[in-house]
Tab-separated table of C-alpha atoms and ligand atoms in Angstrom:
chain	number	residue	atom	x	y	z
A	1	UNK	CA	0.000	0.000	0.000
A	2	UNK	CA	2.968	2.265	1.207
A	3	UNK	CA	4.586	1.104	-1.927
A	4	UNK	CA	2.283	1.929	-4.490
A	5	UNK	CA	1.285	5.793	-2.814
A	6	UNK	CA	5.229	6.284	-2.982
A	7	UNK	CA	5.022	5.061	-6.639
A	8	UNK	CA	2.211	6.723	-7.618
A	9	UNK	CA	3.578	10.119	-5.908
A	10	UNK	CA	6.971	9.802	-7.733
A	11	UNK	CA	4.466	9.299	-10.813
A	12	UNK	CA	3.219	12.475	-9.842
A	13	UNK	CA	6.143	14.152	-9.304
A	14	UNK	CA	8.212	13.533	-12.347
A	15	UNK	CA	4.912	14.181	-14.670
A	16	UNK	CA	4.714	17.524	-13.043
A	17	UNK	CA	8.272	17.950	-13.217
A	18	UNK	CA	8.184	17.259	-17.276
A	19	UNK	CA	5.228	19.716	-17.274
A	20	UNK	CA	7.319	22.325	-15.525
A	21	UNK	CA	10.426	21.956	-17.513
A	22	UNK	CA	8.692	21.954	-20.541
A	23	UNK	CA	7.337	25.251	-19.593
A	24	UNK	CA	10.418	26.617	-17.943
A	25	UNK	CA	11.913	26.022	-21.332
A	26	UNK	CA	9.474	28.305	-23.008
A	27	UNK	CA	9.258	30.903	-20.319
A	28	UNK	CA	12.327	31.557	-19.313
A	29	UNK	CA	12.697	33.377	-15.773
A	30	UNK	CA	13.144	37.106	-15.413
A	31	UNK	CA	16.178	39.057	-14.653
A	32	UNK	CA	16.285	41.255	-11.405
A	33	UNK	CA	14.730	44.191	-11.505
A	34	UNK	CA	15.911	48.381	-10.640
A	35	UNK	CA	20.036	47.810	-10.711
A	36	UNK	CA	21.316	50.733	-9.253
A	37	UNK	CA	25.003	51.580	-7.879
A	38	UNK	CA	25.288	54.248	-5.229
A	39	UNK	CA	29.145	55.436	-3.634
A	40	UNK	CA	28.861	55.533	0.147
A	41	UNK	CA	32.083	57.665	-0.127
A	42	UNK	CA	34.282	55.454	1.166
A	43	UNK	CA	36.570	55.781	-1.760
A	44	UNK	CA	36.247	52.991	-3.882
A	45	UNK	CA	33.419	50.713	-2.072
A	46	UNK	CA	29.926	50.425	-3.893
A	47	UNK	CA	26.600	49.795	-2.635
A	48	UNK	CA	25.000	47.468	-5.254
A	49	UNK	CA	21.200	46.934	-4.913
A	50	UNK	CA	18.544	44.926	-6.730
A	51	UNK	CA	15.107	43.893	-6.667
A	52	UNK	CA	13.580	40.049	-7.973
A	53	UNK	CA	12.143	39.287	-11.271
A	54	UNK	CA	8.790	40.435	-10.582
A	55	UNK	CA	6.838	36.842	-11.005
A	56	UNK	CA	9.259	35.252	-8.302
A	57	UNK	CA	6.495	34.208	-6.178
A	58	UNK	CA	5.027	31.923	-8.611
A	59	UNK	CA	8.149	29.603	-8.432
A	60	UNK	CA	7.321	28.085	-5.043
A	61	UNK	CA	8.991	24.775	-5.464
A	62	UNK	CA	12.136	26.368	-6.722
A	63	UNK	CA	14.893	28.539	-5.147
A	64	UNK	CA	15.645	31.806	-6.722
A	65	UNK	CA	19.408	33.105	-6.789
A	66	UNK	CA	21.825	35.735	-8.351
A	67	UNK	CA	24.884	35.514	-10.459
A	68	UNK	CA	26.163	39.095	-9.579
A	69	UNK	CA	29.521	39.909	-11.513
A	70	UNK	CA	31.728	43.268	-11.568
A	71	UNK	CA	34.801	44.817	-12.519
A	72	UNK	CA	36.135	47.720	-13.760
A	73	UNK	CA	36.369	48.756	-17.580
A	74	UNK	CA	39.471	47.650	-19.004
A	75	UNK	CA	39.630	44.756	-16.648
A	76	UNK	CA	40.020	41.394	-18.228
A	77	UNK	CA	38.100	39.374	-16.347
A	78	UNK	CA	34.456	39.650	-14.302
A	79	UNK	CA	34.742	39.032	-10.451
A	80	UNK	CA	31.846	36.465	-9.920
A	81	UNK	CA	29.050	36.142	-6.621
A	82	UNK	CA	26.663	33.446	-6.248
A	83	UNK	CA	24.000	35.052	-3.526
A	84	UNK	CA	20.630	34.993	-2.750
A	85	UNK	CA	21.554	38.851	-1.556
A	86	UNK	CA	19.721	41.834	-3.433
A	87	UNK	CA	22.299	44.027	-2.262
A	88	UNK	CA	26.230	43.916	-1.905
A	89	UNK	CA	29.007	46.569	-1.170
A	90	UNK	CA	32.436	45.898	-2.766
A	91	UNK	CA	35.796	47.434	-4.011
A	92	UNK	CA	36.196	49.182	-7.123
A	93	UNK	CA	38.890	51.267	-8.729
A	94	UNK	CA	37.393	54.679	-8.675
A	95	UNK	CA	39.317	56.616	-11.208
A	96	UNK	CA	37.485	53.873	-14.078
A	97	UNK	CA	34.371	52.973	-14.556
A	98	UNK	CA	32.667	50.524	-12.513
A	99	UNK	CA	30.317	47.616	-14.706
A	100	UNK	CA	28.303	45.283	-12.594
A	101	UNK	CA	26.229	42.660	-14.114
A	102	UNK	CA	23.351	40.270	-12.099
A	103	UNK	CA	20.744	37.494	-13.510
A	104	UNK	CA	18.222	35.621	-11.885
A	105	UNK	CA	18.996	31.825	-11.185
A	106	UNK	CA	16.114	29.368	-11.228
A	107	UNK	CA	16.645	25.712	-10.045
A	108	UNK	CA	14.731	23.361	-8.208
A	109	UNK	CA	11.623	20.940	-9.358
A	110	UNK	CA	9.940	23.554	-10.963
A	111	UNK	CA	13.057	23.745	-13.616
A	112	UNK	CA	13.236	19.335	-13.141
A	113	UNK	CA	16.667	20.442	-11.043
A	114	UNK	CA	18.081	21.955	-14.335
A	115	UNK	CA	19.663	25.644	-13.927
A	116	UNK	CA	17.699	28.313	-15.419
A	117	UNK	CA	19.440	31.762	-16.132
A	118	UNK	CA	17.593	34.595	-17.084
A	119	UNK	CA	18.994	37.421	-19.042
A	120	UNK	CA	21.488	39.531	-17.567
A	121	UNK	CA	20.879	43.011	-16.646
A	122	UNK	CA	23.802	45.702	-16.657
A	123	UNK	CA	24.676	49.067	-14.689
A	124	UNK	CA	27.903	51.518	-14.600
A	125	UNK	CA	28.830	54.018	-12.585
A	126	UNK	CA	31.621	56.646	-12.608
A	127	UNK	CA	32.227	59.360	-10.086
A	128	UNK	CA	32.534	62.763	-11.813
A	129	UNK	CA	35.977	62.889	-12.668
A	130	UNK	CA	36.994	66.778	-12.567
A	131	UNK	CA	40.541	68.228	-14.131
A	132	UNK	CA	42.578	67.341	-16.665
A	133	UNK	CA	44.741	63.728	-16.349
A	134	UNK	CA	48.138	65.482	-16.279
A	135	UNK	CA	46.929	67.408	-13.049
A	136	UNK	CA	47.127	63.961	-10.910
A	137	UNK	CA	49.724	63.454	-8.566
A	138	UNK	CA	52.715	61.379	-9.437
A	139	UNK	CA	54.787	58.583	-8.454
A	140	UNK	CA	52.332	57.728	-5.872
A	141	UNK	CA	53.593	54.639	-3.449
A	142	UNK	CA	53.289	53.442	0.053
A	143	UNK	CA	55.645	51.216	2.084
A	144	UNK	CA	54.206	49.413	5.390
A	145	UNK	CA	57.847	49.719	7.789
A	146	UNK	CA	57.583	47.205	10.379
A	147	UNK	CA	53.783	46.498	10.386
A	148	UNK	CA	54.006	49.863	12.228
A	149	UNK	CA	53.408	52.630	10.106
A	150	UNK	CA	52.176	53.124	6.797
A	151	UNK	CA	54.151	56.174	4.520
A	152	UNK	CA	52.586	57.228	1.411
A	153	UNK	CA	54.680	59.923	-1.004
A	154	UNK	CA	53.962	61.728	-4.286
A	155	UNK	CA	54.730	64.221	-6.538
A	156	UNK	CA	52.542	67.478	-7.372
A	157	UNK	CA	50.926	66.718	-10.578
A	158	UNK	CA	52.179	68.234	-13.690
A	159	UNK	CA	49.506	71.033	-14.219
A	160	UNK	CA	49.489	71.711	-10.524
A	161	UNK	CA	49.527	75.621	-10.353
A	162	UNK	CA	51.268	77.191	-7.861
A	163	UNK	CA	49.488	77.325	-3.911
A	164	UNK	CA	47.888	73.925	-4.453
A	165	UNK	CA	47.139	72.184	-1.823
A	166	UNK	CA	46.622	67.641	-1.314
A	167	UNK	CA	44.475	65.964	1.250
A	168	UNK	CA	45.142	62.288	1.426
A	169	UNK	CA	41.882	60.248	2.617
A	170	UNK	CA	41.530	56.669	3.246
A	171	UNK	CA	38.807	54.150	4.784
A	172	UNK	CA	39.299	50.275	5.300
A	173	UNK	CA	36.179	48.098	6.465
A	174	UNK	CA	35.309	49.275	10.245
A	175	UNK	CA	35.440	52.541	9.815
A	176	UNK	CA	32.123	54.568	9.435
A	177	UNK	CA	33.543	56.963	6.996
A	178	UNK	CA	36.730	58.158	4.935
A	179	UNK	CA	39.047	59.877	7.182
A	180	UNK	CA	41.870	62.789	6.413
A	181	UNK	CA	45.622	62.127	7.191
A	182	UNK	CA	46.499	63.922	10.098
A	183	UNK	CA	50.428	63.531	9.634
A	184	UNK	CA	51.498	65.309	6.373
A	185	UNK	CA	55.186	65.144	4.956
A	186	UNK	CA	55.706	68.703	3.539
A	187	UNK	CA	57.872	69.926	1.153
A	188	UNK	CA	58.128	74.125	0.980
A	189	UNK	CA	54.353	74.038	2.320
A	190	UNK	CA	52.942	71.532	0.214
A	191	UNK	CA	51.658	67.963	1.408
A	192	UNK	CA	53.768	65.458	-0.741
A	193	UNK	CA	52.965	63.034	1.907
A	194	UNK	CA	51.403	61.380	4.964
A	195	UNK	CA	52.384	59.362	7.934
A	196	UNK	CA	49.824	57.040	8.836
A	197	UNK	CA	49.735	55.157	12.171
A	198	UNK	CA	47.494	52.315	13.922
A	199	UNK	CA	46.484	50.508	10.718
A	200	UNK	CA	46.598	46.867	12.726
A	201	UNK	CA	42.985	46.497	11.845
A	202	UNK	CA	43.543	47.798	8.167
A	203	UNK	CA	45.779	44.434	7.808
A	204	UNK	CA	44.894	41.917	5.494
A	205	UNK	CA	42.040	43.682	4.042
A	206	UNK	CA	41.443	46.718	1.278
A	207	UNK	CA	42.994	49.893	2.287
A	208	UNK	CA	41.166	52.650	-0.234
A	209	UNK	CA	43.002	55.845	-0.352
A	210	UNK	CA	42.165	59.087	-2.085
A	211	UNK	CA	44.770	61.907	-2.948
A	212	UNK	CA	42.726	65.026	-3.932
A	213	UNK	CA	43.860	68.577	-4.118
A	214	UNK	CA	42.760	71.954	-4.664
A	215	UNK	CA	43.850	74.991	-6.340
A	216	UNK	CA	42.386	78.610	-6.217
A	217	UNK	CA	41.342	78.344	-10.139
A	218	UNK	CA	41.950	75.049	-10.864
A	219	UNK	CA	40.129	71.814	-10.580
A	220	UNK	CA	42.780	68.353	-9.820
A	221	UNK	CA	42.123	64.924	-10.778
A	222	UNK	CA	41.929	62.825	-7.678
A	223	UNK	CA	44.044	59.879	-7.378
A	224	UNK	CA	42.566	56.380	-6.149
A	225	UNK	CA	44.361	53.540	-4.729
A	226	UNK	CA	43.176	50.468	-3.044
A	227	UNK	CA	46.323	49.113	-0.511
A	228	UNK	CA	46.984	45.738	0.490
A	229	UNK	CA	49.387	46.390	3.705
A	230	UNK	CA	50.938	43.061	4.371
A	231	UNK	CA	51.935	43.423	0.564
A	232	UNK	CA	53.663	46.853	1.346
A	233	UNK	CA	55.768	45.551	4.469
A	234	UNK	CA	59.684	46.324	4.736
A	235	UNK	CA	60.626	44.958	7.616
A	236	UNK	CA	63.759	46.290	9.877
A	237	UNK	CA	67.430	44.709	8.975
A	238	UNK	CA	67.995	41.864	10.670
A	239	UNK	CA	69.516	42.084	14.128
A	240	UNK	CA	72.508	40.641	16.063
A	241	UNK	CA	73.908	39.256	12.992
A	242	UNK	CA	76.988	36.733	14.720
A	243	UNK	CA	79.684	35.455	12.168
A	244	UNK	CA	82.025	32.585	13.807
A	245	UNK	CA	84.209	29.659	13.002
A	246	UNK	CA	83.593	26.035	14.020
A	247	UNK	CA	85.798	23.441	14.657
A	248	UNK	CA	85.676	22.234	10.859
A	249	UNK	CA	86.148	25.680	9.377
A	250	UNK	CA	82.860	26.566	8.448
A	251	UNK	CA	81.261	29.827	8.971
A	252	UNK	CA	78.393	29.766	11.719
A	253	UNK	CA	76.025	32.985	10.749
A	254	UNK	CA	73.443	33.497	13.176
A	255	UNK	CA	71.129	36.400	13.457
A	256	UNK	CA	67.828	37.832	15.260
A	257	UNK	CA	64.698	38.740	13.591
A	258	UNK	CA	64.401	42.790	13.330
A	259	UNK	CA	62.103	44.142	16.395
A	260	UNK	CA	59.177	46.221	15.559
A	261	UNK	CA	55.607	44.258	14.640
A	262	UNK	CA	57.008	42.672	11.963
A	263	UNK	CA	55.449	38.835	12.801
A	264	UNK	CA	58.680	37.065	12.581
A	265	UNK	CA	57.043	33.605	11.301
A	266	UNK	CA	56.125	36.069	8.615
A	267	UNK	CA	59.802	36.233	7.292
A	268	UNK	CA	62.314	35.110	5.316
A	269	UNK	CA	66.237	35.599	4.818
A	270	UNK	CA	68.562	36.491	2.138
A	271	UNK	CA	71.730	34.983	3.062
A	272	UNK	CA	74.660	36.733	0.829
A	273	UNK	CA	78.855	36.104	0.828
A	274	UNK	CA	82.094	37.939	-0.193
A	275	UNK	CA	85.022	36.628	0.431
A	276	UNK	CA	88.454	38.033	-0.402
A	277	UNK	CA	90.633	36.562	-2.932
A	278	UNK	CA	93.915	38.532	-2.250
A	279	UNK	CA	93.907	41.733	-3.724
A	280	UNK	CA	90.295	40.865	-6.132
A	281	UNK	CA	87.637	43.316	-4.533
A	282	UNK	CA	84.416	40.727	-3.190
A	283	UNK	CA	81.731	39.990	-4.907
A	284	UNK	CA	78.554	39.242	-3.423
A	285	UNK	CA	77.080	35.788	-4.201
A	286	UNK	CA	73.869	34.908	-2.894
A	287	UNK	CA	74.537	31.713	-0.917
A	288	UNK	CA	71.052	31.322	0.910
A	289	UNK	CA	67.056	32.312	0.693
A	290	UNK	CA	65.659	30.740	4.064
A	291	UNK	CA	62.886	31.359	6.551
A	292	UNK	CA	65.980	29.875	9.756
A	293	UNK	CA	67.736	32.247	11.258
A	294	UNK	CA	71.060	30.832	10.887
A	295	UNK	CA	72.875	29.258	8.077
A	296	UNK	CA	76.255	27.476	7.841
A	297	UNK	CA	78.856	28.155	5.212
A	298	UNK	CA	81.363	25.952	4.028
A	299	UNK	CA	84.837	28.081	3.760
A	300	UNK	CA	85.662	26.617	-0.205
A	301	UNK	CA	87.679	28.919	-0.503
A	302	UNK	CA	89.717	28.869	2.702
A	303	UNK	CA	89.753	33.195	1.917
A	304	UNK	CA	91.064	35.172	4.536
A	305	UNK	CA	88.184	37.491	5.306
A	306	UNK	CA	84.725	37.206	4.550
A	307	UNK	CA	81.933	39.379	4.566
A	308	UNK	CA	78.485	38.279	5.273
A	309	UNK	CA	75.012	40.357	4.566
A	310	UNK	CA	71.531	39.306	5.211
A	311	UNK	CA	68.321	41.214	4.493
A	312	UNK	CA	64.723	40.372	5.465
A	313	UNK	CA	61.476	40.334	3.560
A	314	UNK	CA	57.894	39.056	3.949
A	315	UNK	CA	57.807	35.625	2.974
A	316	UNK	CA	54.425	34.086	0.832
A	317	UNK	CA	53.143	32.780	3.360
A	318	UNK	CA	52.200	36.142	4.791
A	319	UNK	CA	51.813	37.717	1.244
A	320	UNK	CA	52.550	38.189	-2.232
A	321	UNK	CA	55.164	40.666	-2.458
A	322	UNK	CA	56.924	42.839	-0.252
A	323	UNK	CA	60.003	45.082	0.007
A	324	UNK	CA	63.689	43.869	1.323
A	325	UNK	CA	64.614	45.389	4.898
A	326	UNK	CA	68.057	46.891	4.374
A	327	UNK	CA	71.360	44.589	4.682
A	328	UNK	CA	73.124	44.083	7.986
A	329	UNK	CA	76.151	42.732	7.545
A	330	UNK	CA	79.516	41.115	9.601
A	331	UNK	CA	82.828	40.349	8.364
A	332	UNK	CA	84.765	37.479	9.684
A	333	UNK	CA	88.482	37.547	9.403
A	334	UNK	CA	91.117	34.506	9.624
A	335	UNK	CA	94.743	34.122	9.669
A	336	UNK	CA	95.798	31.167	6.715
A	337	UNK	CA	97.083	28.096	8.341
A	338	UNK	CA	100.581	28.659	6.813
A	339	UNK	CA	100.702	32.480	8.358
A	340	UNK	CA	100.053	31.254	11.391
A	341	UNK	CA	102.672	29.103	11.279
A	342	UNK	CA	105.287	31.218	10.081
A	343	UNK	CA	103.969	33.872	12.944
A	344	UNK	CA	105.233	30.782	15.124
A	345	UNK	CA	108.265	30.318	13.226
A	346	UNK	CA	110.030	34.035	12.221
A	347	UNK	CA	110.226	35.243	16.597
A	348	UNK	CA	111.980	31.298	17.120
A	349	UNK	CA	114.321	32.085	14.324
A	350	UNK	CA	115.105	35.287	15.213
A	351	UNK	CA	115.639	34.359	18.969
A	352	UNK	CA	117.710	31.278	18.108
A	353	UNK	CA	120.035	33.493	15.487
A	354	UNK	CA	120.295	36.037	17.666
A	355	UNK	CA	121.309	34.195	21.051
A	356	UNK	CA	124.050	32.865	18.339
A	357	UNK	CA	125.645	36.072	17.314
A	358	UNK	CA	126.037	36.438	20.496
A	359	UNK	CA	127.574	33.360	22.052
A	360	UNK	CA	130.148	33.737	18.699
A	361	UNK	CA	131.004	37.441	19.552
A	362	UNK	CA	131.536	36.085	23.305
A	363	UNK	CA	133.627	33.478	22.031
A	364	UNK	CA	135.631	35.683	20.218
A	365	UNK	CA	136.251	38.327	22.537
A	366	UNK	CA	137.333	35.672	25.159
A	367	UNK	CA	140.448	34.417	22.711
A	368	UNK	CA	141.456	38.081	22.059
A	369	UNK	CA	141.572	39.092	26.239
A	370	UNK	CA	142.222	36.011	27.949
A	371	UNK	CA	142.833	38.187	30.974
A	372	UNK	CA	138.824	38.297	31.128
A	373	UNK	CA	138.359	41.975	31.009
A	374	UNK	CA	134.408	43.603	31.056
A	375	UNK	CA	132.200	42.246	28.651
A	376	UNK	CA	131.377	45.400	27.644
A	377	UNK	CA	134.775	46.508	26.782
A	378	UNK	CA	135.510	42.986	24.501
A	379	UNK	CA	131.817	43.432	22.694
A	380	UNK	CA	132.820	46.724	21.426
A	381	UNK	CA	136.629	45.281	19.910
B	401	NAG	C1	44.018	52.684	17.152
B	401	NAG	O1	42.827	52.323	16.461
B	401	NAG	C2	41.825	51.767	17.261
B	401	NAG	C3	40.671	51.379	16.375
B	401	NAG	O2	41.119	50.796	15.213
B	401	NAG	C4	41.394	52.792	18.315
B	401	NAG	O3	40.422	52.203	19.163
B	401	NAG	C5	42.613	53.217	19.118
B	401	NAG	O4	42.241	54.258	20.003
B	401	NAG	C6	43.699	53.734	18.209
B	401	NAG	N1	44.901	54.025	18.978
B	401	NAG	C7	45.640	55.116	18.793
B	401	NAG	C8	46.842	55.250	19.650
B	401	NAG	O5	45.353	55.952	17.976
B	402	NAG	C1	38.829	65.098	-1.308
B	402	NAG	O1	38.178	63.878	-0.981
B	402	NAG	C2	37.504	63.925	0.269
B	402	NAG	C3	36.975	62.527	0.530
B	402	NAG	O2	36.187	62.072	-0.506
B	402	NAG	C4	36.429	64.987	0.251
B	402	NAG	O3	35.788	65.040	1.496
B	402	NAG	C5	37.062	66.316	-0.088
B	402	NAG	O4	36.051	67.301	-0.207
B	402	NAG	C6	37.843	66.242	-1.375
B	402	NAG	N1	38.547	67.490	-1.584
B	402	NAG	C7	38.625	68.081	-2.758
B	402	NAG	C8	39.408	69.340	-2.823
B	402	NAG	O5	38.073	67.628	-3.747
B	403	NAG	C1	85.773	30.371	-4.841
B	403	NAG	O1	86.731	30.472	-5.863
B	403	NAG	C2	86.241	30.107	-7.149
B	403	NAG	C3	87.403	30.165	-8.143
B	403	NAG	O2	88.478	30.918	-7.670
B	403	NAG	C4	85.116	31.057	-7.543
B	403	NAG	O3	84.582	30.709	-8.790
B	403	NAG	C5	84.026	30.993	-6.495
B	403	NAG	O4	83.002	31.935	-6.807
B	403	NAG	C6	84.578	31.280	-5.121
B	403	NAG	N1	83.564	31.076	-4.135
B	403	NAG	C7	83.147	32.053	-3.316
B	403	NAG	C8	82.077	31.680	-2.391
B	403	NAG	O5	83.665	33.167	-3.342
């Protein structure tokens, strides 16, 4: 009895299933409805809001979702969502033009499980983008020293007239809106740069910055940049860099990680070696790349000094790039073998030859004045 309800449902089911296909197949379902794009101001995050296909409610046995997609013109490729969101806020480049696509996904056994996409429906936005190119600041870049501080520097743009003046802004997710530097770097009165400090909970995310100025006459061409800090880091030098011997004449090279908030599993080490060959000025040879903090060289050269330099950098485990720290570096000096044993050898020569001029002058002076006179006397005949 069980048996044949189940069969009979399943009858049901995949007759109304057919039905629905077939019709899903003719009808296809609707794309989302009112796109729109509105800036928050946060420098380069979008609000991006949509409404359902108006006859949504008629899929009851069927889930509805969105295939949002964005980038920015001239990008290559689409950034993709899967959501059953009708609204989203994410990163653009603000200086281009923002595209965002969405369609309505239908699935379920109104569709007999088979993905239905509706068309797509399309939106841009651009923030007005006031001056000329040219009057953008230059040679814009930002280094993250020690996980401590962020500093940003730049150029006046080339049309900047005289008197201008930049504001740097920037927002990261947390904070409720943009907010000005508050540490410029000057140069004869004019912001070519800021300091910027407590950015712990910018880490790992987007950092959006703005560089906008102003001139009495003239309208500037804001600059936008979106910041990855742990891909900015330079870390310190290494510390406490140690250069010894061992017993089998190898060179033990042991250092400390620089201090700061540099995360120290976050680094590695460039290990690098001169060593002397007589008068030939050292070149540097890269000997090591390692995340240790010590390293072993074998002396193939049995040189008498060497000269060893390591730098640090973020390593990819933390992130994708970074910047070298500076070099600290140690040279390690070593007598040869066969100068130390000629500084053994020349003072017993020259003691040994010496106490023998003398016992032969003695010897002499004692046959020519047998009647013994002073010593002094007989070693001046
Ligand atoms: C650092 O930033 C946090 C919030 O991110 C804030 O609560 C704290 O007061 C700031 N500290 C300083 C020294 O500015
Ligand atoms: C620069 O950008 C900030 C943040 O968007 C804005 O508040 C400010 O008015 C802008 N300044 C100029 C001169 O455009
Ligand atoms: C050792 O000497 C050889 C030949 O003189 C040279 O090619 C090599 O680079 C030297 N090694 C180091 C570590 O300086």
């Amino acid at each position: 009895m069980a048996l044949r309800r189940i069969y009979l449902f399943s009858l049901a089911l995949v007759w109304g299933c057919m039905a629905s296909s077939s019709s899903s197949q003719q009808t296809a379902v609707a794309p989302p409805q009112d796109l729109q794009i509105t800036d928050p101001g946060l420098l380069g995050s979008l609000d991006i809001e949509w409404k359902p296909p108006p006859n949504v409610q008629t899929f009851n046995e069927c889930t509805v979702k969105y295939k949002f997609e964005y980038r920015n013109t001239g990008d290559r490729e689409w950034k993709v969502i899967f959501t059953r969101k009708l609204k989203f806020r994410v990163g653009f480049d603000l200086s281009r033009t923002a595209e965002v696509k969405v369609q309505t996904l239908l699935e379920g056994r109104c569709t007999n499980d088979v993905e239905v996409q509706s068309e797509w429906i399309y939106a841009t936005f651009q923030v007005p983008l006031q001056g000329k190119l040219e009057s953008e600041v230059q040679n814009f870049h930002c280094i993250y020293h020690d996980w401590e501080y962020l500093k940003c520097t730049w150029q006046p743009g080339l049309l900047a007239p005289r008197g201008v003046h930049y504001g740097l802004y920037y927002w990261y997710e947390g904070l409720d809106h943009a907010v000005q530097c508050d540490d410029y770097i000057q140069d004869h009165g004019i912001n070519i740069g800021c300091m910027l400090q407590n950015l712990s909970q910018a880490e790992y995310k987007d950092l959006s910055i703005c560089v906008n100025g102003s001139a009495a006459a003239t309208l500037l061409r804001p600059l936008y940049a979106t910041l990855r800090l742990h891909n900015l880091a330079k870390p310190s030098p290494p510390k406490q860099l140690v250069v010894s011997m061992s017993a089998s004449e190898e060179l033990r090279v042991v250092w400390s990680p620089p201090g700061g908030e540099t995360p120290p599993q976050c680094l590695e080490y460039e290990v690098q070696l001169a060593e002397e060959q007589g008068k030939a000025k050292a070149a540097w040879a890269s000997v090591s790349t390692q995340m240790e903090t010590a390293f072993t060289i074998s002396r193939a050269n049995q040189s008498r000094i060497s000269c060893v330099r390591v730098r640090g950098r973020t390593n990819n485990f933390c992130a994708d790039q970074g910047f070298w720290s500076e070099w600290t570096q140690e040279c390690f000096s070593v007598s040869r073998t066969e100068d130390k044993q000629l500084f053994i050898l020349i003072p017993v020569i020259l003691s040994l030859s010496s106490s023998l001029i003398i016992f032969m002058l003695i010897g002499q002076c004692k046959k020519r004045t047998p009647a013994g006179k002073a010593m002094y006397m007989s070693v001046g005949c």
